Short mmCIF file of C-alpha atoms in Angstrom, two decimals:
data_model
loop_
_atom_site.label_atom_id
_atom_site.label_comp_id
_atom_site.label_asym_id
_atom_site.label_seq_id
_atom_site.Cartn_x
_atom_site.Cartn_y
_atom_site.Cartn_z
CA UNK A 57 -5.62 -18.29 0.14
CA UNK A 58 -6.45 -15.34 1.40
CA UNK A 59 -6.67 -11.95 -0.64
CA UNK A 60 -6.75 -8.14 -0.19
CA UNK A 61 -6.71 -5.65 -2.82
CA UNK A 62 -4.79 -2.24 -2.12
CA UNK A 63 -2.89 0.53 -3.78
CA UNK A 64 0.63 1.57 -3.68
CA UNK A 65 0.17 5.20 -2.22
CA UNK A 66 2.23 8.16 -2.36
CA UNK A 67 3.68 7.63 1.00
CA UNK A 68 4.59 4.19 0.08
CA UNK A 69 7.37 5.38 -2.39
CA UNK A 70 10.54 6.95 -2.22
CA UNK A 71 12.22 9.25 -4.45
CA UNK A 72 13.62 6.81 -6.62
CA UNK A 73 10.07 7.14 -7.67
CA UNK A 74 8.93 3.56 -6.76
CA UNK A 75 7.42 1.34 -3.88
CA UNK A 76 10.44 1.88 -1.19
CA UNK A 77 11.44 -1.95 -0.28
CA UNK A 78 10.50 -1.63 3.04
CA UNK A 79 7.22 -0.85 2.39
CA UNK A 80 6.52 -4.08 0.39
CA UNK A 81 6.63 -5.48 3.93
CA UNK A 82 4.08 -3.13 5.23
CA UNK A 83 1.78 -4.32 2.78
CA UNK A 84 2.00 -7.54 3.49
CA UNK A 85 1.11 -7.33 7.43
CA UNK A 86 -1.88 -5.24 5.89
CA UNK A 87 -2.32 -8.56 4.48
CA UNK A 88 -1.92 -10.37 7.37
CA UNK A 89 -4.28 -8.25 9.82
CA UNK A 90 -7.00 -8.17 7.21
CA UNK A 91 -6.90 -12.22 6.84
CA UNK A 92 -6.86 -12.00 10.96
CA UNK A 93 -10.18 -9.54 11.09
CA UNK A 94 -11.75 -11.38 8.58
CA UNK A 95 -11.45 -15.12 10.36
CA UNK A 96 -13.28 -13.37 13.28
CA UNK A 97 -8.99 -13.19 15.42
CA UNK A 98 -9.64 -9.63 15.79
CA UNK A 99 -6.43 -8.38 15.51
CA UNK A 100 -6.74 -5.51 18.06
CA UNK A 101 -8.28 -7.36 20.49
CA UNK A 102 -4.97 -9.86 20.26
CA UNK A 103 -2.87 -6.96 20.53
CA UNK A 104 -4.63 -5.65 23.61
CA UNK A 105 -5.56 -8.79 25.20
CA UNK A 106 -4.66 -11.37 24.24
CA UNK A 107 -2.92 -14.21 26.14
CA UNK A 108 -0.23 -14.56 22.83
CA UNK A 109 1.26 -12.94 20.50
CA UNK A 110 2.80 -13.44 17.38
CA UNK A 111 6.21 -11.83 17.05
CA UNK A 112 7.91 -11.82 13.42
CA UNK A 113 11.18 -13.45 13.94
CA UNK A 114 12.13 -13.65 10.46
CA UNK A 115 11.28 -11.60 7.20
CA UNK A 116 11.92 -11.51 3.66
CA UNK A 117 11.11 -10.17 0.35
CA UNK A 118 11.97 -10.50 -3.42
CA UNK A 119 11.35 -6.95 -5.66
CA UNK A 120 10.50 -8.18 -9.69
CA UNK A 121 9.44 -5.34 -10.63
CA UNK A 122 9.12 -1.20 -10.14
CA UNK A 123 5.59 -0.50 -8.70
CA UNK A 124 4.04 3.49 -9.11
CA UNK A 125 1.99 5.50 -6.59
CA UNK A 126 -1.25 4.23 -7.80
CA UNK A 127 -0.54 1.17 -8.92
CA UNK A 128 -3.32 -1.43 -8.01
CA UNK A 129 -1.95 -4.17 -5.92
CA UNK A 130 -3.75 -7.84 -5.21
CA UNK A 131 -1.88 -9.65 -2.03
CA UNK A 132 -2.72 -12.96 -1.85
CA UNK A 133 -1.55 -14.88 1.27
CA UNK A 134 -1.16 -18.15 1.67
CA UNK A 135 0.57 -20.45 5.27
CA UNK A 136 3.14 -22.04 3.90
CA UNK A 137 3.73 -24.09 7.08
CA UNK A 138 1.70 -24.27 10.28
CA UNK A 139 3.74 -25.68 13.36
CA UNK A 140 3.27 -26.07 16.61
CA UNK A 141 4.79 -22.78 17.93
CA UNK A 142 5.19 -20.97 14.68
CA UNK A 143 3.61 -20.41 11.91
CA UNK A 144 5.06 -18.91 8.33
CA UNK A 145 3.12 -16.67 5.57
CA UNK A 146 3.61 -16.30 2.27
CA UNK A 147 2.41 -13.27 -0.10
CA UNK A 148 2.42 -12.61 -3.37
CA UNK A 149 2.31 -8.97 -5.11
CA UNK A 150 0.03 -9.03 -8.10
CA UNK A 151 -0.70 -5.99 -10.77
CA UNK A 152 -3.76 -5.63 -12.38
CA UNK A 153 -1.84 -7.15 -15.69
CA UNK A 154 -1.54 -10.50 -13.58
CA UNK A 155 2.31 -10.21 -12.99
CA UNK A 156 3.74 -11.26 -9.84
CA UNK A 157 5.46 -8.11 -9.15
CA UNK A 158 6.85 -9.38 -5.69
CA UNK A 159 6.69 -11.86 -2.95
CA UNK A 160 7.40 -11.70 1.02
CA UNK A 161 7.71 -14.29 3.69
CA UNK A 162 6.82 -13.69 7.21
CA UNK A 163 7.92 -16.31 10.16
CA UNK A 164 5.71 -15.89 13.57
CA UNK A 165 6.62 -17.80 16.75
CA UNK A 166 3.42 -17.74 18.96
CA UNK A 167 4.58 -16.53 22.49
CA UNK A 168 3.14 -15.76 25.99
CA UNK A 169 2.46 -12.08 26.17
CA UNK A 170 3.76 -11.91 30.01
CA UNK A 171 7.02 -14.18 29.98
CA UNK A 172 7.96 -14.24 26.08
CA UNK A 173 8.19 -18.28 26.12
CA UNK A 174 6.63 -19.93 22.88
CA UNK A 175 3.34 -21.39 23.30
CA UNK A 176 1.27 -23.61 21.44
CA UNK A 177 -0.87 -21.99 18.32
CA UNK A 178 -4.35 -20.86 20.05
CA UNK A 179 -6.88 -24.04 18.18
CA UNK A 180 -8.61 -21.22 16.93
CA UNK A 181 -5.43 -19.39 14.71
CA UNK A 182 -4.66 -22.62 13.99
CA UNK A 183 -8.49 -23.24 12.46
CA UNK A 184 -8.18 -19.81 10.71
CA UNK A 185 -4.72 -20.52 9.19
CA UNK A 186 -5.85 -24.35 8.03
CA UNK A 187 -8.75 -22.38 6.17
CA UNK A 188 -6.85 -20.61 3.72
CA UNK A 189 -4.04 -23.44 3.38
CA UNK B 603 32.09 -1.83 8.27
CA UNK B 604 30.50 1.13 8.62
CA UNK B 605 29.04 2.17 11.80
CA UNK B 606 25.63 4.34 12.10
CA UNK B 607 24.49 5.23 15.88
CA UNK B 608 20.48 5.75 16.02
CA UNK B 609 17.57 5.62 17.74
CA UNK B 610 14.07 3.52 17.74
CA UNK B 611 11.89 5.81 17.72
CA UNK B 612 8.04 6.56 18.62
CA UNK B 613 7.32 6.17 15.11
CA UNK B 614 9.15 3.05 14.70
CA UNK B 615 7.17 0.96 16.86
CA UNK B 616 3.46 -0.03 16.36
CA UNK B 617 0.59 -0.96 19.15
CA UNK B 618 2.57 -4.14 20.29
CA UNK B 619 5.11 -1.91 22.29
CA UNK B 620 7.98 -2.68 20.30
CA UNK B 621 9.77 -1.94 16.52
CA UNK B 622 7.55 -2.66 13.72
CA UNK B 623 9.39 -5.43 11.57
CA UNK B 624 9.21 -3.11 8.51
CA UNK B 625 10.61 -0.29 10.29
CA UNK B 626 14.21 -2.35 10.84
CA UNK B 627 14.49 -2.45 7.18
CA UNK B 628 13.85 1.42 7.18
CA UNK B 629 16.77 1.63 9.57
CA UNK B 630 18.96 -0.54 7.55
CA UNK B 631 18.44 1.46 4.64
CA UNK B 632 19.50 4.87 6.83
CA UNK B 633 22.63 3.16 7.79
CA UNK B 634 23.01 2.40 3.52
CA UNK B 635 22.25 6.05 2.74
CA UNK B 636 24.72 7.47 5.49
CA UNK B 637 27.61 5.19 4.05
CA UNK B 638 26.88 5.97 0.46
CA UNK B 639 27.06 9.91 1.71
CA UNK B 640 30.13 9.56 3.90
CA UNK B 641 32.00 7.49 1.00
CA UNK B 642 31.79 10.67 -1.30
CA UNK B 643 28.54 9.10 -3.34
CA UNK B 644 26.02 11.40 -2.38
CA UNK B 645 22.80 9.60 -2.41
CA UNK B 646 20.75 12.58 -3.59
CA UNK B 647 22.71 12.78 -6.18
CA UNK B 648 22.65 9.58 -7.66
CA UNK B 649 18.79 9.62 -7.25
CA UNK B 650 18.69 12.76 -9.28
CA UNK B 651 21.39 12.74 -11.74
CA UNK B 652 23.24 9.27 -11.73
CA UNK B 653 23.42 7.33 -15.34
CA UNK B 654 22.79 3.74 -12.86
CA UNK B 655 20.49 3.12 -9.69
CA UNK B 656 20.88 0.24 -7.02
CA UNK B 657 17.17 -1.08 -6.50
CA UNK B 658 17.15 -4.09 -3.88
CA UNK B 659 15.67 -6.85 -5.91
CA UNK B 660 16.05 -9.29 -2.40
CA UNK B 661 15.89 -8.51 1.48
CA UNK B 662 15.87 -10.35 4.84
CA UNK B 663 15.94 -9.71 7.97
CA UNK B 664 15.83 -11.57 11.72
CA UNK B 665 14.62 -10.54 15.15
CA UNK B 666 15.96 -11.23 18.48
CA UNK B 667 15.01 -9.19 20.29
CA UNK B 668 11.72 -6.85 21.46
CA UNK B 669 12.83 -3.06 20.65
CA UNK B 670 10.94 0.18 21.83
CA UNK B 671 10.82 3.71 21.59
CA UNK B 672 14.06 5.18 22.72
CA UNK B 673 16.22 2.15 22.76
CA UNK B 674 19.54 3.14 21.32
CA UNK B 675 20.57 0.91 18.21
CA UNK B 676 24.26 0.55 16.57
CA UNK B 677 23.59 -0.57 13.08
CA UNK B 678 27.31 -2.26 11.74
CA UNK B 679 26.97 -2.14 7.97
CA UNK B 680 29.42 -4.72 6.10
CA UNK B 681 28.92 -5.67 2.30
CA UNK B 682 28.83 -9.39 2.39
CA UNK B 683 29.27 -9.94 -1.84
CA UNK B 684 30.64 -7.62 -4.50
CA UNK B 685 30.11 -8.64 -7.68
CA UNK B 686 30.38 -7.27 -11.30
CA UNK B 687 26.63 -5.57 -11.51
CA UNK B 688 25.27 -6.45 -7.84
CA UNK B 689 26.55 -6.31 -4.23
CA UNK B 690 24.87 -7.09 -0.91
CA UNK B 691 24.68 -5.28 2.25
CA UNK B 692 24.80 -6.97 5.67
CA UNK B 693 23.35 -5.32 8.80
CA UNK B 694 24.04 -5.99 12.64
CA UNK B 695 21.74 -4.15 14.85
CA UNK B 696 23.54 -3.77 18.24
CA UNK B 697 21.72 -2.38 21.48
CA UNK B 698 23.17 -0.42 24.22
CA UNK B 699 24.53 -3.58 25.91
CA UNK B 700 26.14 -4.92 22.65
CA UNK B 701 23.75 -7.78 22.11
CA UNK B 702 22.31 -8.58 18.56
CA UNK B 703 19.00 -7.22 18.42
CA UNK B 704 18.35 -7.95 14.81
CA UNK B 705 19.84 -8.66 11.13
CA UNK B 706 19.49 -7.84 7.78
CA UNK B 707 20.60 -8.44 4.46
CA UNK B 708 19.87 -6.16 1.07
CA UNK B 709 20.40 -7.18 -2.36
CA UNK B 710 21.05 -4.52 -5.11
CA UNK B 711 21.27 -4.62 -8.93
CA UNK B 712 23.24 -1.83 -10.76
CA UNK B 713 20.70 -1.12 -13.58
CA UNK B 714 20.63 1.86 -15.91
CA UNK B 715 18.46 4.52 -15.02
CA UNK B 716 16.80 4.60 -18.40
CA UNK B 717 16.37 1.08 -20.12
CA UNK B 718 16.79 -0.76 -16.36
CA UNK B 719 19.27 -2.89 -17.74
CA UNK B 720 21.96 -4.27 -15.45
CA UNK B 721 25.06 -2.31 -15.84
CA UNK B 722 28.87 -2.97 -14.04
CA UNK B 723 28.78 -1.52 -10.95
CA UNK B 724 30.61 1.77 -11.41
CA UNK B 725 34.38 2.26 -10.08
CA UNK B 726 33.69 4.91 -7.08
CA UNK B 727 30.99 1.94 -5.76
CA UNK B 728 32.78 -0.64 -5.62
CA UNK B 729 35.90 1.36 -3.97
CA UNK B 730 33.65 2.63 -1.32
CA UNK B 731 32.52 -0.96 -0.69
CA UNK B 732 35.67 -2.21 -0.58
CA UNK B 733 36.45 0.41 1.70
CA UNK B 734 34.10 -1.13 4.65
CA UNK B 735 34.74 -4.65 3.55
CA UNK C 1352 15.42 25.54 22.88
CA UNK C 1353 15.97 22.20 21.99
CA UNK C 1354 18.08 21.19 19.32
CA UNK C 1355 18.21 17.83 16.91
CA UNK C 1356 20.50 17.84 14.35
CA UNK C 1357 18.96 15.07 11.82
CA UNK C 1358 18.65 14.19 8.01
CA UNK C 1359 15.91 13.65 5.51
CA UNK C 1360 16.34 9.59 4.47
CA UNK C 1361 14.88 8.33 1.28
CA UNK C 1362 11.74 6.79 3.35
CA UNK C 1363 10.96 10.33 4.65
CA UNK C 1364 10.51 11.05 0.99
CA UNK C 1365 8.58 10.40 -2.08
CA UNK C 1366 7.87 9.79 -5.88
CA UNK C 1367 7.87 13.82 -6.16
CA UNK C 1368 11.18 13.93 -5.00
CA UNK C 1369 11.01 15.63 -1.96
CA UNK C 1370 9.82 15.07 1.82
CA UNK C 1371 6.26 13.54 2.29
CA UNK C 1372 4.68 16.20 4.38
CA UNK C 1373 3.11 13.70 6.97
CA UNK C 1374 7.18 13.27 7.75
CA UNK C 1375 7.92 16.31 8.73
CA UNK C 1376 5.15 15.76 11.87
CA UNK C 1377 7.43 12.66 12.66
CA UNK C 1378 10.38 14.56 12.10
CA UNK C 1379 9.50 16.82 14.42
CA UNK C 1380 8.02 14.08 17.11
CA UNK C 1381 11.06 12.90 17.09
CA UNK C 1382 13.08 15.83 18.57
CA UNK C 1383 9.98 15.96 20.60
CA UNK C 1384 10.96 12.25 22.04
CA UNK C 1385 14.62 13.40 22.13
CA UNK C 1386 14.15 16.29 24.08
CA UNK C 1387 11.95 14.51 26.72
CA UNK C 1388 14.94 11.81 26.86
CA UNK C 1389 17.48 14.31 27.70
CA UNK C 1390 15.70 16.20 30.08
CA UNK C 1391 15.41 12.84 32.42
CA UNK C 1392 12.22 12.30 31.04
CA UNK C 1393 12.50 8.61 29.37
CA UNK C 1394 10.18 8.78 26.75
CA UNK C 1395 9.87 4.79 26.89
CA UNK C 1396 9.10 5.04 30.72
CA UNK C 1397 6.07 7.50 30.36
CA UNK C 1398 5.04 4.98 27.51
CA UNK C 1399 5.42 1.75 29.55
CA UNK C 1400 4.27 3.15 33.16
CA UNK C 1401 3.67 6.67 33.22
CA UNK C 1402 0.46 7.69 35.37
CA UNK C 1403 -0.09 10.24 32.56
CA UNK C 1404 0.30 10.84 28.65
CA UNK C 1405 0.82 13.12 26.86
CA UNK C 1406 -1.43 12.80 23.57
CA UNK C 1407 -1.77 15.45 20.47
CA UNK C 1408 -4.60 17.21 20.20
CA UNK C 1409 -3.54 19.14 17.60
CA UNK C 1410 -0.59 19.82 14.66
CA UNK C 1411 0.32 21.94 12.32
CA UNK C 1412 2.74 23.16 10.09
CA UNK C 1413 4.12 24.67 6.92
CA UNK C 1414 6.29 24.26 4.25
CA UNK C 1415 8.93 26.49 2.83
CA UNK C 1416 11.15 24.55 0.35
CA UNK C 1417 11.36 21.31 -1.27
CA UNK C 1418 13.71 18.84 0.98
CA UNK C 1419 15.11 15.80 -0.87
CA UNK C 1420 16.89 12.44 0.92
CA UNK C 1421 20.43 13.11 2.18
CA UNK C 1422 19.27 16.94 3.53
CA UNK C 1423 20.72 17.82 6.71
CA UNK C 1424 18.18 19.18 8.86
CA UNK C 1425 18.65 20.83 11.94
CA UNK C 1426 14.79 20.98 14.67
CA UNK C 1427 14.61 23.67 17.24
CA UNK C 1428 11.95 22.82 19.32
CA UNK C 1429 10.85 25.70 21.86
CA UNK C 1430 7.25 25.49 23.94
CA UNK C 1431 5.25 28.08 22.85
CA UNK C 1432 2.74 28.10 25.78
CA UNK C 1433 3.22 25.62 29.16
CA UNK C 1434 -0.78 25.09 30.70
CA UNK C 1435 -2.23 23.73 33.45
CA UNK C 1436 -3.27 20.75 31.88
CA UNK C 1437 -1.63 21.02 28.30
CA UNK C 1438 1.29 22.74 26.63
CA UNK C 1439 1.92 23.82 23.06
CA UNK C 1440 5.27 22.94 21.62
CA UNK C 1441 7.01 24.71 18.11
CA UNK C 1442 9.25 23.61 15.85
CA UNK C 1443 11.46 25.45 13.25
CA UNK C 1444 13.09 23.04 10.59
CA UNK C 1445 16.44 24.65 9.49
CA UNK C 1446 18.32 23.42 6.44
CA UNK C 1447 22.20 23.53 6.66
CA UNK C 1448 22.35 27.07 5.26
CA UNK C 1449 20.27 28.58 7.73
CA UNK C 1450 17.15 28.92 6.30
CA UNK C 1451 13.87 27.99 7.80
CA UNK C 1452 12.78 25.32 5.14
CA UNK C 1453 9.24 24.40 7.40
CA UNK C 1454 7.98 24.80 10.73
CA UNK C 1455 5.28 23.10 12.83
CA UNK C 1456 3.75 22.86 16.22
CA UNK C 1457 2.11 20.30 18.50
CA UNK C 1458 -0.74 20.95 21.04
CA UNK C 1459 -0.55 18.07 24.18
CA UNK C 1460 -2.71 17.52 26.39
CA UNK C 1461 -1.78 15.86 29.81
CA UNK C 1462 -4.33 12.99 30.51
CA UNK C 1463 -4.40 10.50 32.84
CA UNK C 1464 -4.09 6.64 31.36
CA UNK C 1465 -6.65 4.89 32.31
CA UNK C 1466 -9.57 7.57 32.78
CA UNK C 1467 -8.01 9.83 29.50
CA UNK C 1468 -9.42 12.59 32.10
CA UNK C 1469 -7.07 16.05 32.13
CA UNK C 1470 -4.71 15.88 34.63
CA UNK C 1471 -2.03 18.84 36.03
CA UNK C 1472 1.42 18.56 34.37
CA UNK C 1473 3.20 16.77 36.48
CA UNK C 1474 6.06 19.20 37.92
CA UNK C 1475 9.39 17.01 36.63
CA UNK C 1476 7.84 17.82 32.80
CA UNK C 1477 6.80 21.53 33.81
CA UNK C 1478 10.01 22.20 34.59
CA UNK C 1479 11.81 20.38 31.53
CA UNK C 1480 9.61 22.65 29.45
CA UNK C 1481 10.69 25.70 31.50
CA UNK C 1482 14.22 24.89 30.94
CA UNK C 1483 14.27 25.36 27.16
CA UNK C 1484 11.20 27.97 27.00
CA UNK D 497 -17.66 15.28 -1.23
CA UNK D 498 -15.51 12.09 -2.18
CA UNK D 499 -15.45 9.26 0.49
CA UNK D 500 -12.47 6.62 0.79
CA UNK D 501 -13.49 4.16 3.27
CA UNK D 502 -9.70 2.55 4.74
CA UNK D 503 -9.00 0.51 8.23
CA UNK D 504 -6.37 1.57 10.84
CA UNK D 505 -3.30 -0.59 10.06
CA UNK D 506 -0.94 -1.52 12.93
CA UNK D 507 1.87 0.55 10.98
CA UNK D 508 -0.11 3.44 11.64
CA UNK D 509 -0.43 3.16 15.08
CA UNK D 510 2.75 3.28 17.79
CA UNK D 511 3.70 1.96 21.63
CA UNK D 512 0.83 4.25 22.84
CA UNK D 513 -1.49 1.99 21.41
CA UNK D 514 -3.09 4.07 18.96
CA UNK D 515 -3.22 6.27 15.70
CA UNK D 516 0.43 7.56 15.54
CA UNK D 517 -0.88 11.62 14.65
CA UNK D 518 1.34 12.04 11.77
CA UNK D 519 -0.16 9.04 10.34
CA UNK D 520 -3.65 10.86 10.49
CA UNK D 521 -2.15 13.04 7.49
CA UNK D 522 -0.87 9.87 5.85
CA UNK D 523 -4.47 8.77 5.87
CA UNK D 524 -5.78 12.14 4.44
CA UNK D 525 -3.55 11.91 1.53
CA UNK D 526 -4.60 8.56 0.57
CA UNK D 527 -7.71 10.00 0.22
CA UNK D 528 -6.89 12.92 -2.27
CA UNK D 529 -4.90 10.35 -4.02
CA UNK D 530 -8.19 7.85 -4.67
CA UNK D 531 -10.40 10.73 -5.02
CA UNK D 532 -7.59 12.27 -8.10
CA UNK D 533 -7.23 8.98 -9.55
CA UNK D 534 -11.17 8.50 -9.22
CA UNK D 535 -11.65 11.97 -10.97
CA UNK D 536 -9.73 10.87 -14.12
CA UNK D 537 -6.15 12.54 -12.97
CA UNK D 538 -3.97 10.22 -12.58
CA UNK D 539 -2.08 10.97 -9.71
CA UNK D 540 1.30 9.13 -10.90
CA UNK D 541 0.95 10.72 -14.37
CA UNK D 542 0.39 13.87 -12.92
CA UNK D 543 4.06 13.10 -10.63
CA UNK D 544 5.42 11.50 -13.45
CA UNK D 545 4.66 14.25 -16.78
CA UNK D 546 2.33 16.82 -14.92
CA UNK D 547 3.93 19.93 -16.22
CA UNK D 548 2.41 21.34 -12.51
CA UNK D 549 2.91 19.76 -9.19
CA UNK D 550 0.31 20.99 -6.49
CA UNK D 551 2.69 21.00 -3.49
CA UNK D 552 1.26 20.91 0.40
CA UNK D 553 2.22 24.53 1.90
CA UNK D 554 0.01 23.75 5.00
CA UNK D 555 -1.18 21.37 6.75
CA UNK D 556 -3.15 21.19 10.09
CA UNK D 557 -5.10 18.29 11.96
CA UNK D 558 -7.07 17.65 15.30
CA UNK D 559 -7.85 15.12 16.84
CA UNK D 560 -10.68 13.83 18.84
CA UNK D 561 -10.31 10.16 19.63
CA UNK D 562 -7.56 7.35 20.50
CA UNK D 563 -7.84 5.40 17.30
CA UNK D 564 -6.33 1.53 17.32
CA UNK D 565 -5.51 -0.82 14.85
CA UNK D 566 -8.16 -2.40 12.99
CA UNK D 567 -10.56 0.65 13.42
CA UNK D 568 -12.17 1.19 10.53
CA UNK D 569 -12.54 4.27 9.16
CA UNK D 570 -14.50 6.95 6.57
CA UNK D 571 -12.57 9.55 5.12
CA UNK D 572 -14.80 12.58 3.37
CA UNK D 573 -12.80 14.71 2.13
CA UNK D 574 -14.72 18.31 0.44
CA UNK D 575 -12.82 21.07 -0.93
CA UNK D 576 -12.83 24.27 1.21
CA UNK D 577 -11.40 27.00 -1.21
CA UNK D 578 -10.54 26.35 -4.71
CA UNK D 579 -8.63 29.76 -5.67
CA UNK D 580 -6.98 31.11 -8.67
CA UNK D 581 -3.38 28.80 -8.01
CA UNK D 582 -4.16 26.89 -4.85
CA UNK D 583 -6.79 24.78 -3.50
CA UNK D 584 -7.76 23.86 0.22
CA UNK D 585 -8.89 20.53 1.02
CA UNK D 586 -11.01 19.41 4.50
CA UNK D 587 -10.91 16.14 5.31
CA UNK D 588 -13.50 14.11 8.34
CA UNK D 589 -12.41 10.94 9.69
CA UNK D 590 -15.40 9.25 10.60
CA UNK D 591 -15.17 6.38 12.79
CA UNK D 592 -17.93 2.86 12.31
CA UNK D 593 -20.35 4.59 14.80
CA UNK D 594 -20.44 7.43 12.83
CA UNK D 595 -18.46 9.53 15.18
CA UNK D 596 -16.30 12.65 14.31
CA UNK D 597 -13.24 11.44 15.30
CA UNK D 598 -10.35 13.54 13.84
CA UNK D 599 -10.57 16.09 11.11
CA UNK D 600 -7.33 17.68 8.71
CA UNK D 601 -7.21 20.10 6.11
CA UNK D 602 -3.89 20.51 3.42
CA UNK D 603 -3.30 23.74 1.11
CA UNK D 604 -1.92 22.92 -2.02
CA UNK D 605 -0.21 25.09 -4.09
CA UNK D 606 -0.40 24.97 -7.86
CA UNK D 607 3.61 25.42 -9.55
CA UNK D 608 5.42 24.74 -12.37
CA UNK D 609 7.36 21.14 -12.30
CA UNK D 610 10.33 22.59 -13.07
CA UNK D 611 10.38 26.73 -12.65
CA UNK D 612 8.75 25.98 -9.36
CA UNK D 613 6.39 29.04 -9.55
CA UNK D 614 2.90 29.42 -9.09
CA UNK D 615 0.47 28.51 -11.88
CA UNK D 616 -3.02 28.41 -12.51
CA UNK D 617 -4.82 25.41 -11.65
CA UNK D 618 -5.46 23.73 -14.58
CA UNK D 619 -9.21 23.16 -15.92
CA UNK D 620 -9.45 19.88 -15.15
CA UNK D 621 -8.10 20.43 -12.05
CA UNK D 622 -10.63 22.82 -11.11
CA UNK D 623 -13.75 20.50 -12.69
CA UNK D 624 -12.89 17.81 -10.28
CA UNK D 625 -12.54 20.09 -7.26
CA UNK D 626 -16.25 21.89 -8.33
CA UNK D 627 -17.40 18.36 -8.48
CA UNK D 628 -17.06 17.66 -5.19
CA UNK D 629 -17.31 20.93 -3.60
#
């Protein structure tokens, strides 16, 4: 597991005066990159040069409760399957009472940055992902 | 259905060159907003003054396809379930070509603004859903 | 002048009710984008292989009244000063009863992609810029 | 001066590859958020039962570098005029190398939550501005 500690912000609610849904998503790639910079996958350097990347091809979320600008916010990711060509993430949204206040899932097909064809997972996401499973 | 013609824009898209996952929930949520306007429910004014709200308490969405900044999108807005407190929106996202770029899916409660109770969802709702089913 | 006709969504806005200010800068980017579109200019194209960019230096703007999800907005982008090697572009936000509800401007400068060295404006977006001046 | 140290996140940047410039100001107001909530005002109790809002009239940035996801980044942010009903903040981004790299200033307005006119800035208010200053 891997885990980053944030706040909802102003920006990240609506005026329903919550976290808008979309947002809960955000958070969670914030998740994501900070688990990639942290197992030494820089995430820029990907972006910029690396050989693969790692498209979302499918996304989704569950809302349990109404989160506040302010609110204090533990995301703790966790793979919940590592494939050949893919890979899936799991989060869960955690107030400082302990409540899981949401979950996401995130589905990532590794693929060849030129020619979009899936590739096989890079030994060394595949390393970083095992080390948190 | 209900039909909302938009853009990806700048904005939209992050340092991979294409639409940010997140950001097609945004968009799916513009296309909600627009129908809930053009069906007489002013979305303002439930925010401000309505006795219920519709929070999405589930959401999911797929990618086909890479989208960048300019790319014209047709988002086709459908409800998919109607029930007696809760309904869900489906979402086709449609490029220039007519290819499926993308779908979503949003589920919202009708709870009462105060205690957050569920309530029935309200007559002029469930008409205008009807309306586009 | 430019014109986008557009509308504050619930993202663009916050727990205080009202538009985030950061969103009215991508409010306004975006009839910036729309603008370079229809003037033959394909935003994505300058993005994907233009020689030059075209990056802000610096933004400003103000804020005259309190704009809540569902507001039609109307941009009117004019360039305020067209360079050698930069050009200064305003925009007037303009809520549906006429008034001036914010305003805002953007300072680009022209810079080549690789060096980020100053470069002329190329002539194709001098003369875009001349057309609505 | 209050500090908020934060990281570029991918959402913040677009298809040029770096800091999106509206997102600059997103970045800024994170940091009078943690340095309100730091200071003992809650900022969602202020949104939520603050009798006075303190509104962003203006708002103005530059910028001095191509910032990319992942960057990290210091945020001081020092008031600049604390008046009578309004309050001007300055903000430095600060890159790892310790390099100016963008820098923003907002002018809030003090005014009733629901009259809308200006107030006095509370004590408090004004304690946790001089503390800084």
């Amino acid at each position: 597991m891997y885990t980053l500690h944030t706040f909802v912000r102003l920006h990240d609610t609506d005026a329903a005066g919550i976290l808008f849904f979309a947002n809960q998503f955000k958070l969670a790639h914030d998740a994501y990159e900070s688990f990639m910079d942290a197992s030494g996958n820089r995430f820029s350097k990907i972006l910029n040069d690396g050989e693969v990347l790692y498209p979302i091809v499918h996304a989704e979320a569950d809302y349990n409760a109404m989160l506040e600008a302010g609110d204090r916010l533990t995301i703790r990711l966790t793979p919940e399957n590592i494939g050949k060509t893919s890979f899936t993430l799991s989060y869960k949204f955690v107030d400082a009472g302990e409540n899981i206040v949401g979950t996401a899932q995130t589905v990532h097909v590794c693929v060849d940055r030129r020619s979009g064809e899936k590739k096989d997972l890079p030994e060394d996401i595949r390393l970083a992902l095992n080390g948190i499973a």
